[in-house]
JSON list of C-alpha atoms in Angstrom, two decimals:
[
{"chain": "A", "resi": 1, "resn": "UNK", "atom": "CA", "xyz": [13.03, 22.33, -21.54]},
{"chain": "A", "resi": 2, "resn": "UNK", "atom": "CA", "xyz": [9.52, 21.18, -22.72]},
{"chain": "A", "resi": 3, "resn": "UNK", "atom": "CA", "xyz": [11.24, 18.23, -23.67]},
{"chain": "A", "resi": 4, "resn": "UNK", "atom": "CA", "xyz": [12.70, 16.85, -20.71]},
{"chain": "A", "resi": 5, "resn": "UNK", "atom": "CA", "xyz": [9.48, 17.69, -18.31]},
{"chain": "A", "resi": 6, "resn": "UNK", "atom": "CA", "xyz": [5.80, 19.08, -18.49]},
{"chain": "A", "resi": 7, "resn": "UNK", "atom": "CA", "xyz": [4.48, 22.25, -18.06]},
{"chain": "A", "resi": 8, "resn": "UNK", "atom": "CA", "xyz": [4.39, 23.96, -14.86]},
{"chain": "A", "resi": 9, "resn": "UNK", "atom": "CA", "xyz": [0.81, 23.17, -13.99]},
{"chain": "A", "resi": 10, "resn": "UNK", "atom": "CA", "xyz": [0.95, 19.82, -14.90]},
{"chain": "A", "resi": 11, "resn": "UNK", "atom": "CA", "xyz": [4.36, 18.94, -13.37]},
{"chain": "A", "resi": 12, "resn": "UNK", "atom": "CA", "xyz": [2.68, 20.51, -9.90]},
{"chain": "A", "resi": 13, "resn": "UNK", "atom": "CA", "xyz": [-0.27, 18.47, -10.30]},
{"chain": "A", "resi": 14, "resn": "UNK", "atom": "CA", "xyz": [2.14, 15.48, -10.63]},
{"chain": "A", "resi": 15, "resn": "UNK", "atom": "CA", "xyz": [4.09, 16.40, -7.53]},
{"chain": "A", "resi": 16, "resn": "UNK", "atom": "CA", "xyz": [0.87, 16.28, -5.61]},
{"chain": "A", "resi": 17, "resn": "UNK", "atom": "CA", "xyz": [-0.79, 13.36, -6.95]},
{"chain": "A", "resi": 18, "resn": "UNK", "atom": "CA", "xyz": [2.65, 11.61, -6.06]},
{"chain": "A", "resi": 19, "resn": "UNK", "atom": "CA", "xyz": [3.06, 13.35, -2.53]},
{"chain": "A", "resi": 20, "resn": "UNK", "atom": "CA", "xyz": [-0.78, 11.70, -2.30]},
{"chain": "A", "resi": 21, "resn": "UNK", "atom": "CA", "xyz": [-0.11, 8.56, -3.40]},
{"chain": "A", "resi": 22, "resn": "UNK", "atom": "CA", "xyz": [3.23, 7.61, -1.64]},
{"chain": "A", "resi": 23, "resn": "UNK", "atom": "CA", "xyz": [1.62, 8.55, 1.90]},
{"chain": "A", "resi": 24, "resn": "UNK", "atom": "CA", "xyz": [-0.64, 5.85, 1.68]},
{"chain": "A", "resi": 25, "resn": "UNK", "atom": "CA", "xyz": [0.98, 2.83, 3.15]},
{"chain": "A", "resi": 26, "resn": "UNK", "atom": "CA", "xyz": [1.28, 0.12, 0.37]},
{"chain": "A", "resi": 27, "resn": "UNK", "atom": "CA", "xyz": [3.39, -3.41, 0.42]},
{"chain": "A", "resi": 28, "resn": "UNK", "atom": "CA", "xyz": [6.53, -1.16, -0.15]},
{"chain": "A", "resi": 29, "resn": "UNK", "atom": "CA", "xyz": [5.62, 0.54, 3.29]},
{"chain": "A", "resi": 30, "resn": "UNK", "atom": "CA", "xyz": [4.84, -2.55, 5.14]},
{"chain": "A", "resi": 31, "resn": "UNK", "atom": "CA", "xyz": [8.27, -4.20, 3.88]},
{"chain": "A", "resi": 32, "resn": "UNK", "atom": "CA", "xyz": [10.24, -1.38, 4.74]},
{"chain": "A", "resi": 33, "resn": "UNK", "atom": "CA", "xyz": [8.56, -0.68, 8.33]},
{"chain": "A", "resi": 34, "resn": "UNK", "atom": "CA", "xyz": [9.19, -4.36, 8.93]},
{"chain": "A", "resi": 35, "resn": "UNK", "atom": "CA", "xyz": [12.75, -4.55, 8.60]},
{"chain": "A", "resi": 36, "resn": "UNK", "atom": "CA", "xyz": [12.83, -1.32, 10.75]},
{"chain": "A", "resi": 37, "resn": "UNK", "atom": "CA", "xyz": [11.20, -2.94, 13.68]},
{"chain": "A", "resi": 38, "resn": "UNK", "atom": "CA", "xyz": [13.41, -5.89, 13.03]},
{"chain": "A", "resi": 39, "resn": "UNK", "atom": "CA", "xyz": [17.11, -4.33, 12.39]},
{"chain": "A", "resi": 40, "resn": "UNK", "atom": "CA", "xyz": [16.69, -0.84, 13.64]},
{"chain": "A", "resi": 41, "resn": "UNK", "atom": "CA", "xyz": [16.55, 2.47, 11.60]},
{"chain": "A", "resi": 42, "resn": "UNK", "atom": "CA", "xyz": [19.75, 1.76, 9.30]},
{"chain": "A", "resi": 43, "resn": "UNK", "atom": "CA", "xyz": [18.34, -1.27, 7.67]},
{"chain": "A", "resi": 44, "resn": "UNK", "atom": "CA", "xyz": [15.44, 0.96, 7.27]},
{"chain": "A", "resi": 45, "resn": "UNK", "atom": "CA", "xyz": [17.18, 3.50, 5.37]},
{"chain": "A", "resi": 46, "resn": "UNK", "atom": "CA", "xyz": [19.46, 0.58, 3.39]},
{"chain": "A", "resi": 47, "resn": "UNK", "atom": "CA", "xyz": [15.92, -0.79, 2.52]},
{"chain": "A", "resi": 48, "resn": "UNK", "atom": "CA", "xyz": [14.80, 2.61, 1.17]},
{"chain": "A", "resi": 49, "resn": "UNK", "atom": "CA", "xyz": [17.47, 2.96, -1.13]},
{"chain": "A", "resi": 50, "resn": "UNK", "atom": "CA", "xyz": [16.87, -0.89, -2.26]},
{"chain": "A", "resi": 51, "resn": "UNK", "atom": "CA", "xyz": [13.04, -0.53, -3.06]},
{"chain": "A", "resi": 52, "resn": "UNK", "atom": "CA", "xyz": [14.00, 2.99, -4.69]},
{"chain": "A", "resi": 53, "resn": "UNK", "atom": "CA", "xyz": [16.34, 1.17, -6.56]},
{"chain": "A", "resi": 54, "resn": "UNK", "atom": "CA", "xyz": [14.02, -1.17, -7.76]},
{"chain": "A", "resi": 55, "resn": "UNK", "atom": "CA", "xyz": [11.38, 0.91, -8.48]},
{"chain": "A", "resi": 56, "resn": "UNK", "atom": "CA", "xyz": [13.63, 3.20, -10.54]},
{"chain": "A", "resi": 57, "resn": "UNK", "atom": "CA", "xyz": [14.17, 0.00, -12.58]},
{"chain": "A", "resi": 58, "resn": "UNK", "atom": "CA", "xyz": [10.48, -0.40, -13.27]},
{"chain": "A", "resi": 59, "resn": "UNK", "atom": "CA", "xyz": [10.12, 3.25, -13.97]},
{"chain": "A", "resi": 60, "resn": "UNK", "atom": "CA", "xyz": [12.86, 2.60, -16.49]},
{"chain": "A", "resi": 61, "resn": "UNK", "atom": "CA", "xyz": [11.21, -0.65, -17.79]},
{"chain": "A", "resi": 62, "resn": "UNK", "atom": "CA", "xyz": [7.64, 1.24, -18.19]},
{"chain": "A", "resi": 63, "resn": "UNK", "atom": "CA", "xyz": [9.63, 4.35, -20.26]},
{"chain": "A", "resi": 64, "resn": "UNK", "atom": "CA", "xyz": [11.33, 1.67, -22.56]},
{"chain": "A", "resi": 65, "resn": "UNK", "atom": "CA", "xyz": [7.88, -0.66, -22.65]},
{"chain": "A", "resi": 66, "resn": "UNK", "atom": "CA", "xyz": [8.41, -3.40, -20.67]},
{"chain": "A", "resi": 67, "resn": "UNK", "atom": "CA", "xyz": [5.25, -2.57, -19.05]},
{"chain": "A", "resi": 68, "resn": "UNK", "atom": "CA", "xyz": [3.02, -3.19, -22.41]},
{"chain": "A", "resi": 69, "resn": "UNK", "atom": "CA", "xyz": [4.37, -6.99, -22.17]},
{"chain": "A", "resi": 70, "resn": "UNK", "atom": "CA", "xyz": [3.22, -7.24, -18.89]},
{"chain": "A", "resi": 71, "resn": "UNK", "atom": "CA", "xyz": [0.06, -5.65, -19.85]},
{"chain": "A", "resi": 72, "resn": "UNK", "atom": "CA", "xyz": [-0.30, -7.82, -22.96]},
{"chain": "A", "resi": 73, "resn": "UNK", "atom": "CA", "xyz": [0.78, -11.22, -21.75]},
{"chain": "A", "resi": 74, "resn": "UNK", "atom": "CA", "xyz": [-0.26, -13.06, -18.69]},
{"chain": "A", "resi": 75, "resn": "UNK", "atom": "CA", "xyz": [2.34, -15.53, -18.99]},
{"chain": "A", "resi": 76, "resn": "UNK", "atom": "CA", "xyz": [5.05, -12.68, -18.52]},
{"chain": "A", "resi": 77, "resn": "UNK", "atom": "CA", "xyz": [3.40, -10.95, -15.80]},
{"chain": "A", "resi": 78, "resn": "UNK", "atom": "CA", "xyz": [2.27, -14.06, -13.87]},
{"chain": "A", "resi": 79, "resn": "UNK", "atom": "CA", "xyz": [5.87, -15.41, -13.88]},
{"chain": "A", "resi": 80, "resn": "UNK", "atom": "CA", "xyz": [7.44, -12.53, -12.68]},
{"chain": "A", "resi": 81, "resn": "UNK", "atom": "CA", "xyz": [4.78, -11.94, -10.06]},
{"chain": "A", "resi": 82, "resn": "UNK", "atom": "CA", "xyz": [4.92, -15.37, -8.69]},
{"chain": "A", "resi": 83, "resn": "UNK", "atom": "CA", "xyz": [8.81, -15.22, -8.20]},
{"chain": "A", "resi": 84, "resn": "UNK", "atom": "CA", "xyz": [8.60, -11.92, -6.79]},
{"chain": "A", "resi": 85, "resn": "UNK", "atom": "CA", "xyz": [5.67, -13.76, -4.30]},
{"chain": "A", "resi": 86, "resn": "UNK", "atom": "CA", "xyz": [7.95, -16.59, -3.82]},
{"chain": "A", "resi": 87, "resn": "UNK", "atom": "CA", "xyz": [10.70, -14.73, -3.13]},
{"chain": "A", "resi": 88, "resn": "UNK", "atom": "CA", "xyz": [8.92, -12.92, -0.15]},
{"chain": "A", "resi": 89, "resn": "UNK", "atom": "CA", "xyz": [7.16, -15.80, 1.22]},
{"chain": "A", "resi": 90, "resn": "UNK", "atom": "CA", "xyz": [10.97, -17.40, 1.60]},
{"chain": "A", "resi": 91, "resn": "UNK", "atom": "CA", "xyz": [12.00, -14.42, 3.79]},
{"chain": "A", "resi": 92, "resn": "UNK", "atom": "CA", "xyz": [8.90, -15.06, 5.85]},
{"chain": "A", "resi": 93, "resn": "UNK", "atom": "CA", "xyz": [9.62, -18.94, 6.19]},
{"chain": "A", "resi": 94, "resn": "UNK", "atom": "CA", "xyz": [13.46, -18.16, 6.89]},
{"chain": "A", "resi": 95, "resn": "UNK", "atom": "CA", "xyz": [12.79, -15.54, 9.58]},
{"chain": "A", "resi": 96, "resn": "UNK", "atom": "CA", "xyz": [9.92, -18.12, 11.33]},
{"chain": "A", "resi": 97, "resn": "UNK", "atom": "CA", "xyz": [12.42, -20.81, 10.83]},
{"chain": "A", "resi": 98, "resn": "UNK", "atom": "CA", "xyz": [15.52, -18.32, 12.87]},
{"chain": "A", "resi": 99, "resn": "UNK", "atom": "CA", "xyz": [12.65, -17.28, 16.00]},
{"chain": "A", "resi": 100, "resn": "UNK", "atom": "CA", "xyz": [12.07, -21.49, 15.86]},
{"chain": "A", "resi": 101, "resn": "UNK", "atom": "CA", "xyz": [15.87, -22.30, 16.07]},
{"chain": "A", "resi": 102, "resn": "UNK", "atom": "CA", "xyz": [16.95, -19.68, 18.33]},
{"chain": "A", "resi": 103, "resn": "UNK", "atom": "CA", "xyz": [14.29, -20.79, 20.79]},
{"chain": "A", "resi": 104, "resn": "UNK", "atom": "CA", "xyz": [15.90, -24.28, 20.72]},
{"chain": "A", "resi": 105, "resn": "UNK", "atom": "CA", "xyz": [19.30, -22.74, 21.12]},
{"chain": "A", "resi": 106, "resn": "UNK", "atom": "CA", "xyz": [20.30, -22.56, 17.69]},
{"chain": "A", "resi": 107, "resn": "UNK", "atom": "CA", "xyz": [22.04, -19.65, 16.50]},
{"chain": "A", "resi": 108, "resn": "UNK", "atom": "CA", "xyz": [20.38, -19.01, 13.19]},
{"chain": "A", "resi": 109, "resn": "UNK", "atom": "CA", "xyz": [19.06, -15.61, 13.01]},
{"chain": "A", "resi": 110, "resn": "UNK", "atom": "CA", "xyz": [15.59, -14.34, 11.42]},
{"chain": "A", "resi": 111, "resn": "UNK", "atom": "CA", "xyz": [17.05, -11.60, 9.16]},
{"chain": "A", "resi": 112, "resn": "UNK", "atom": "CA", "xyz": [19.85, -11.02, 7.62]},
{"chain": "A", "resi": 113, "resn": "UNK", "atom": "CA", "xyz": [22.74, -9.65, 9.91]},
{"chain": "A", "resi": 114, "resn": "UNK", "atom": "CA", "xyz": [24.56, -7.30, 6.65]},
{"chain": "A", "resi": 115, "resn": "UNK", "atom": "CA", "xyz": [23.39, -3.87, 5.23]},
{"chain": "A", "resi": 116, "resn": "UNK", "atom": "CA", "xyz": [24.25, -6.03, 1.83]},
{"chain": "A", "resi": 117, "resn": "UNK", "atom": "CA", "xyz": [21.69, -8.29, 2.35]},
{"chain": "A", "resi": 118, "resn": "UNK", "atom": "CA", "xyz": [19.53, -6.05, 3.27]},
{"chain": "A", "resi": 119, "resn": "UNK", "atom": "CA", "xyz": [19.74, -4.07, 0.53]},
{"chain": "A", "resi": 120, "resn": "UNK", "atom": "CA", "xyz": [19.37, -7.32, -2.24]},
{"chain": "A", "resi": 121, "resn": "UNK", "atom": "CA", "xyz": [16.12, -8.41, -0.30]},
{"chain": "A", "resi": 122, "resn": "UNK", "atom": "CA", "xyz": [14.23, -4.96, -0.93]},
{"chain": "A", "resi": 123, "resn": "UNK", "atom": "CA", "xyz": [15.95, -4.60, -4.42]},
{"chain": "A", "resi": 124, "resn": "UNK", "atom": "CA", "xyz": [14.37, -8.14, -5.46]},
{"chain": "A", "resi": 125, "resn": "UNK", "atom": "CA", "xyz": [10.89, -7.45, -3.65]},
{"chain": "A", "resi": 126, "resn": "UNK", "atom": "CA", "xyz": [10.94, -4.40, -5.71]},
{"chain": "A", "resi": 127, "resn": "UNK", "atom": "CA", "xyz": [12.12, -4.96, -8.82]},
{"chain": "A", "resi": 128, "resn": "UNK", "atom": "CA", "xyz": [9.87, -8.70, -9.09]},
{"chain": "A", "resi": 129, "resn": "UNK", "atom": "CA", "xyz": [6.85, -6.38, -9.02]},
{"chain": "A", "resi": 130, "resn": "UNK", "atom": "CA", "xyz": [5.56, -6.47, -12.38]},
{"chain": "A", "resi": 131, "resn": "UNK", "atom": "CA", "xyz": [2.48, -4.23, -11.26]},
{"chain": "A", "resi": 132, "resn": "UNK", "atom": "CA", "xyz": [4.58, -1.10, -10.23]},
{"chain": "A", "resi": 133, "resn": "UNK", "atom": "CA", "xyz": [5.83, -1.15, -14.14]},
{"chain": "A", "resi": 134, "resn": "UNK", "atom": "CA", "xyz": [2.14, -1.47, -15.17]},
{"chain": "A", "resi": 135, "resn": "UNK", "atom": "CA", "xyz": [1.22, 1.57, -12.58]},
{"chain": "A", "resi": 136, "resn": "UNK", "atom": "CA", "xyz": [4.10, 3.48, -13.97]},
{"chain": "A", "resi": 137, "resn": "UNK", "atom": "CA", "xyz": [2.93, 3.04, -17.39]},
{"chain": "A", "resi": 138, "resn": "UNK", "atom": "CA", "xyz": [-0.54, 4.13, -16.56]},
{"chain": "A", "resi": 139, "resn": "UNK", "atom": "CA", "xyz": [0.23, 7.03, -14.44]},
{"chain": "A", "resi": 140, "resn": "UNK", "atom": "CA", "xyz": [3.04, 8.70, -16.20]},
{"chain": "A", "resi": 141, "resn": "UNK", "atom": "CA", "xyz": [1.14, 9.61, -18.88]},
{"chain": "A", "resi": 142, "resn": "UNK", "atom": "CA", "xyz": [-1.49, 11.55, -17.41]},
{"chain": "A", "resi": 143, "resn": "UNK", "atom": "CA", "xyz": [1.12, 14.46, -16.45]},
{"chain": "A", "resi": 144, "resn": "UNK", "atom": "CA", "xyz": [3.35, 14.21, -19.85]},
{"chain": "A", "resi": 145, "resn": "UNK", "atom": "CA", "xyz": [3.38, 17.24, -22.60]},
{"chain": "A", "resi": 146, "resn": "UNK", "atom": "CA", "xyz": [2.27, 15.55, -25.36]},
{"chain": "A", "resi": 147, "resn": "UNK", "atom": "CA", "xyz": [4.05, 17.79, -27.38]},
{"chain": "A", "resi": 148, "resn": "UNK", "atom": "CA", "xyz": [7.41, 17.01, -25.67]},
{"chain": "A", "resi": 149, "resn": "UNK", "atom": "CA", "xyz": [9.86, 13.71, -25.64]},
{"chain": "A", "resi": 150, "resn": "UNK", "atom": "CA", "xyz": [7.72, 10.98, -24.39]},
{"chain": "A", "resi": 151, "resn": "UNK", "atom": "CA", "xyz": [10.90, 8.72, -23.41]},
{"chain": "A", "resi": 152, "resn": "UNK", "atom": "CA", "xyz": [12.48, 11.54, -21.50]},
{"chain": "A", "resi": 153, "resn": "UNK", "atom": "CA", "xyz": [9.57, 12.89, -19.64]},
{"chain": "A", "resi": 154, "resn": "UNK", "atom": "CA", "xyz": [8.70, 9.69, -18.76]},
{"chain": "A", "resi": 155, "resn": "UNK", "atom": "CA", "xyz": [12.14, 9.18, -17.40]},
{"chain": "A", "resi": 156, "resn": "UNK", "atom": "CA", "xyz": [12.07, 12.01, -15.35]},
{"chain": "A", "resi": 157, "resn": "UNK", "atom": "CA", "xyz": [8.66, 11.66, -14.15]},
{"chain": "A", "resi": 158, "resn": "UNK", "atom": "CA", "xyz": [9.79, 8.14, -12.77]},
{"chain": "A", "resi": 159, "resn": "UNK", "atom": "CA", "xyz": [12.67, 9.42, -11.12]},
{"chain": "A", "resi": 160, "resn": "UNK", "atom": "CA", "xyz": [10.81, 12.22, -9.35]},
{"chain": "A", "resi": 161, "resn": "UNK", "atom": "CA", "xyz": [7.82, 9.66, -7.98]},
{"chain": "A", "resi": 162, "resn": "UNK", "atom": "CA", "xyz": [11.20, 7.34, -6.55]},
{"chain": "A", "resi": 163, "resn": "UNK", "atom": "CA", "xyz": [12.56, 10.23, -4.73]},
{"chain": "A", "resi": 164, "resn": "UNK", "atom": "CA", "xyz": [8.97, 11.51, -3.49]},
{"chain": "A", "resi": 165, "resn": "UNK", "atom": "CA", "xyz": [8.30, 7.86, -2.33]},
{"chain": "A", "resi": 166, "resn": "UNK", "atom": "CA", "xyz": [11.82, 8.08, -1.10]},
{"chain": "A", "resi": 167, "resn": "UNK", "atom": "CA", "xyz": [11.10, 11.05, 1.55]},
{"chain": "A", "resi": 168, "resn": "UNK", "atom": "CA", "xyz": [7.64, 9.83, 2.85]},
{"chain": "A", "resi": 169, "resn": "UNK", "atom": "CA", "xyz": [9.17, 6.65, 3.63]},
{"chain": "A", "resi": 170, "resn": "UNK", "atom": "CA", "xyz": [12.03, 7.80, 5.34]},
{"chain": "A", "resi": 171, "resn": "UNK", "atom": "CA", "xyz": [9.63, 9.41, 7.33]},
{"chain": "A", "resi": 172, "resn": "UNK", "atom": "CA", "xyz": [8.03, 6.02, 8.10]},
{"chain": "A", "resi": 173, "resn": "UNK", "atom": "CA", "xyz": [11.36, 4.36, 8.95]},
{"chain": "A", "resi": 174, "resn": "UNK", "atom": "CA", "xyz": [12.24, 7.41, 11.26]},
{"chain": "A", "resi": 175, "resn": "UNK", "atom": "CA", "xyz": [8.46, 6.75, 13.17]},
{"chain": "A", "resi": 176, "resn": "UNK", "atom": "CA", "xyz": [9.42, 3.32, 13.47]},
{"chain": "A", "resi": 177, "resn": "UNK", "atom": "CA", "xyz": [12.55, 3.83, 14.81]},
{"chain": "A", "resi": 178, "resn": "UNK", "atom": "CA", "xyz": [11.28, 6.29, 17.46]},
{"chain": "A", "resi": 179, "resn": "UNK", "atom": "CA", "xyz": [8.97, 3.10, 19.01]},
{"chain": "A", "resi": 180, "resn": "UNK", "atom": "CA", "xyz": [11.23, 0.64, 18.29]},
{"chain": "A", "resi": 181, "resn": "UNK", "atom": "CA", "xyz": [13.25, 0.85, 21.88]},
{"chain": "A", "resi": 182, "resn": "UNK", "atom": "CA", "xyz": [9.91, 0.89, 23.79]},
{"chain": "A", "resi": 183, "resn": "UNK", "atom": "CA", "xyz": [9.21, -2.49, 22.01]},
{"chain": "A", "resi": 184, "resn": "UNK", "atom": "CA", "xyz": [12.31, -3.64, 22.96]},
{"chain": "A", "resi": 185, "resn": "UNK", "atom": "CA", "xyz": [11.99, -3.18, 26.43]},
{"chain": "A", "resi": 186, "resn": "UNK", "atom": "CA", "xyz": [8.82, -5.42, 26.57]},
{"chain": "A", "resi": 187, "resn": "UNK", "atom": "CA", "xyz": [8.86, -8.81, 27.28]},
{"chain": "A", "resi": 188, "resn": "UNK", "atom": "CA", "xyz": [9.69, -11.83, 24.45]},
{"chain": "A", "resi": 189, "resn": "UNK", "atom": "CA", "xyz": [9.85, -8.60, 22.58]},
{"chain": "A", "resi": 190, "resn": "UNK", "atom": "CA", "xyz": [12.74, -9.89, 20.14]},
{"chain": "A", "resi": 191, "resn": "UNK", "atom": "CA", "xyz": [11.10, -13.12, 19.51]},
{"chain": "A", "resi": 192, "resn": "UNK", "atom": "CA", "xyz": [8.30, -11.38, 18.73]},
{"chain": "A", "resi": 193, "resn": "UNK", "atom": "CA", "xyz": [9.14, -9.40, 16.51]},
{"chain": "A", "resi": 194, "resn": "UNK", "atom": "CA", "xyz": [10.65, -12.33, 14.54]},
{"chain": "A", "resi": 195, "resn": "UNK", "atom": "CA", "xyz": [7.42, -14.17, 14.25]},
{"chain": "A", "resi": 196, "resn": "UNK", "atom": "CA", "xyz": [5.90, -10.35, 13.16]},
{"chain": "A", "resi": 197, "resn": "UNK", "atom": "CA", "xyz": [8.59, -10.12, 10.35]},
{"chain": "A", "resi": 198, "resn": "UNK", "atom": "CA", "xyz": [7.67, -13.62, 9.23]},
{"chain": "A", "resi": 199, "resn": "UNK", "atom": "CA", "xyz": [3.96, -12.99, 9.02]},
{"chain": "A", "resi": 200, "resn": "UNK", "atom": "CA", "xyz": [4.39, -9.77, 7.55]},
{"chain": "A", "resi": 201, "resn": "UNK", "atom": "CA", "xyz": [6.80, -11.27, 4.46]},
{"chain": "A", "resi": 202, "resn": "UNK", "atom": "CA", "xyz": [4.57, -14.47, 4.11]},
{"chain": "A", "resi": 203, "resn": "UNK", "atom": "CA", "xyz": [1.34, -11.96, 3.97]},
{"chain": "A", "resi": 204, "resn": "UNK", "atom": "CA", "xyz": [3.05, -10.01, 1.61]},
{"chain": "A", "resi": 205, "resn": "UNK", "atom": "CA", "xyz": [4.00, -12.68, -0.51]},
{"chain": "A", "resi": 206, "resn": "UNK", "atom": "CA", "xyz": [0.16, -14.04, -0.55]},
{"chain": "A", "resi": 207, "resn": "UNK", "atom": "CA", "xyz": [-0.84, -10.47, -1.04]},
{"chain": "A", "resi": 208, "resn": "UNK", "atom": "CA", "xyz": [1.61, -10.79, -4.22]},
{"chain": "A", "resi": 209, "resn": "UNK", "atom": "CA", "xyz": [0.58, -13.67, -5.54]},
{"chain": "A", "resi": 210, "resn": "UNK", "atom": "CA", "xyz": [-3.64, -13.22, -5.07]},
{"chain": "A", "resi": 211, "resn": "UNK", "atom": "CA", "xyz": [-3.72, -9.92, -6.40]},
{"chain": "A", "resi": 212, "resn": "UNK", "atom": "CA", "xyz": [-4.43, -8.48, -9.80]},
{"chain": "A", "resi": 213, "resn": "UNK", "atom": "CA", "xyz": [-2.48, -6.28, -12.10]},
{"chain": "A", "resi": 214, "resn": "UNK", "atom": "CA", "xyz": [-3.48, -2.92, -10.46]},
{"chain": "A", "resi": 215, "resn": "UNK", "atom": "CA", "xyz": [-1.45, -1.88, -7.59]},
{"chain": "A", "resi": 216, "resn": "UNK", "atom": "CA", "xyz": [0.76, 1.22, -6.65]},
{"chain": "A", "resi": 217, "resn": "UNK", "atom": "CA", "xyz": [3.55, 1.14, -4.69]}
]
């Protein structure tokens, strides 16, 4: 068994540094609140699964060492980051563009109508984040049995910190949800939200794109 995870103290340690860490609302948070507000609670949940998803393919990336190119070459990282930035900043333009055309009559909408779509945006967001690979890599091996497999116990580390980050943001979508009817009923509350969604995916995409190689989720 001590080759598959750490020892008891430090796999609790892990659990709580983790529980820590994924209840402080990051870009992941903000992306997956968003498309609550916007679609309701099920394209909250698709989202979940997406980012999950994507972050289980960094995890992977950082256990196989994906993460030391990133680390060791800015022309990997930087292209990968900026088409992860782009990427988001083109959901922001196409929801502003939908508010823009259904206020002329139009009948293009701001987000995407399918659970598949849905679940391609967050997987892209997620996975085009160089940085959580990089985190990964950096905070792994602070709970890992040196003694034990590092490969495997980095794998299962990585898949323990998706599922954590899993729960505490279902509990996010399920908050948003809850409010989501009350902003319903308000005035221009639709079109509002689409210009919200925009901002939020444009910010994100700047956020992306200006910021440095240390981030968590």
């Amino acid at each position: 068994m001590t080759e598959f995870l750490p020892p008891w103290p430090l796999l609790t340690a892990f659990v709580l540094a983790s529980l820590a860490l994924a209840i402080t609302p990051g870009p992941a948070v903000v992306y997956i609140v968003t498309r609550t507000l916007a679609q309701g609670r099920q394209a909250g949940l698709a989202s979940i699964g997406a980012v999950a998803l994507g972050n289980l393919g960094n995890a992977i990336g950082a256990s196989l060492g994906l993460a030391v190119l990133f680390s060791v070459s800015a022309l990997a990282f930087s292209v990968v980051k900026y088409a992860g930035a782009a990427y988001l900043i083109w959901l922001g333009i196409r929801a502003l563009r939908g508010g823009a055309a259904a206020a002329d009559g139009g009948t293009v909408e701001a987000a995407p109508r399918s659970l598949r779509q849905v679940v391609r945006d967050g997987f892209v967001v997620a996975l085009l984040n160089p940085k959580t690979a990089i985190f990964f890599a950096a905070f792994l091996p602070q709970f890992m049995n040196p003694a034990g497999s590092a490969l495997t116990q980095s794998l299962a580390l990585g898949v323990a910190f998706v599922l954590i980050a899993a729960t505490t943001d279902a509990c996010y979508v399920m908050a948003a949800a809850a409010v989501m009817p009350a902003l319903r009923r308000a005035g221009r509350a639709r079109a509002l939200g689409r210009y919200l969604t925009g901002a939020a995916f444009i910010g994100l995409g700047v956020f992306t794109a200006a910021s440095g190689s240390r981030a968590a989720k």
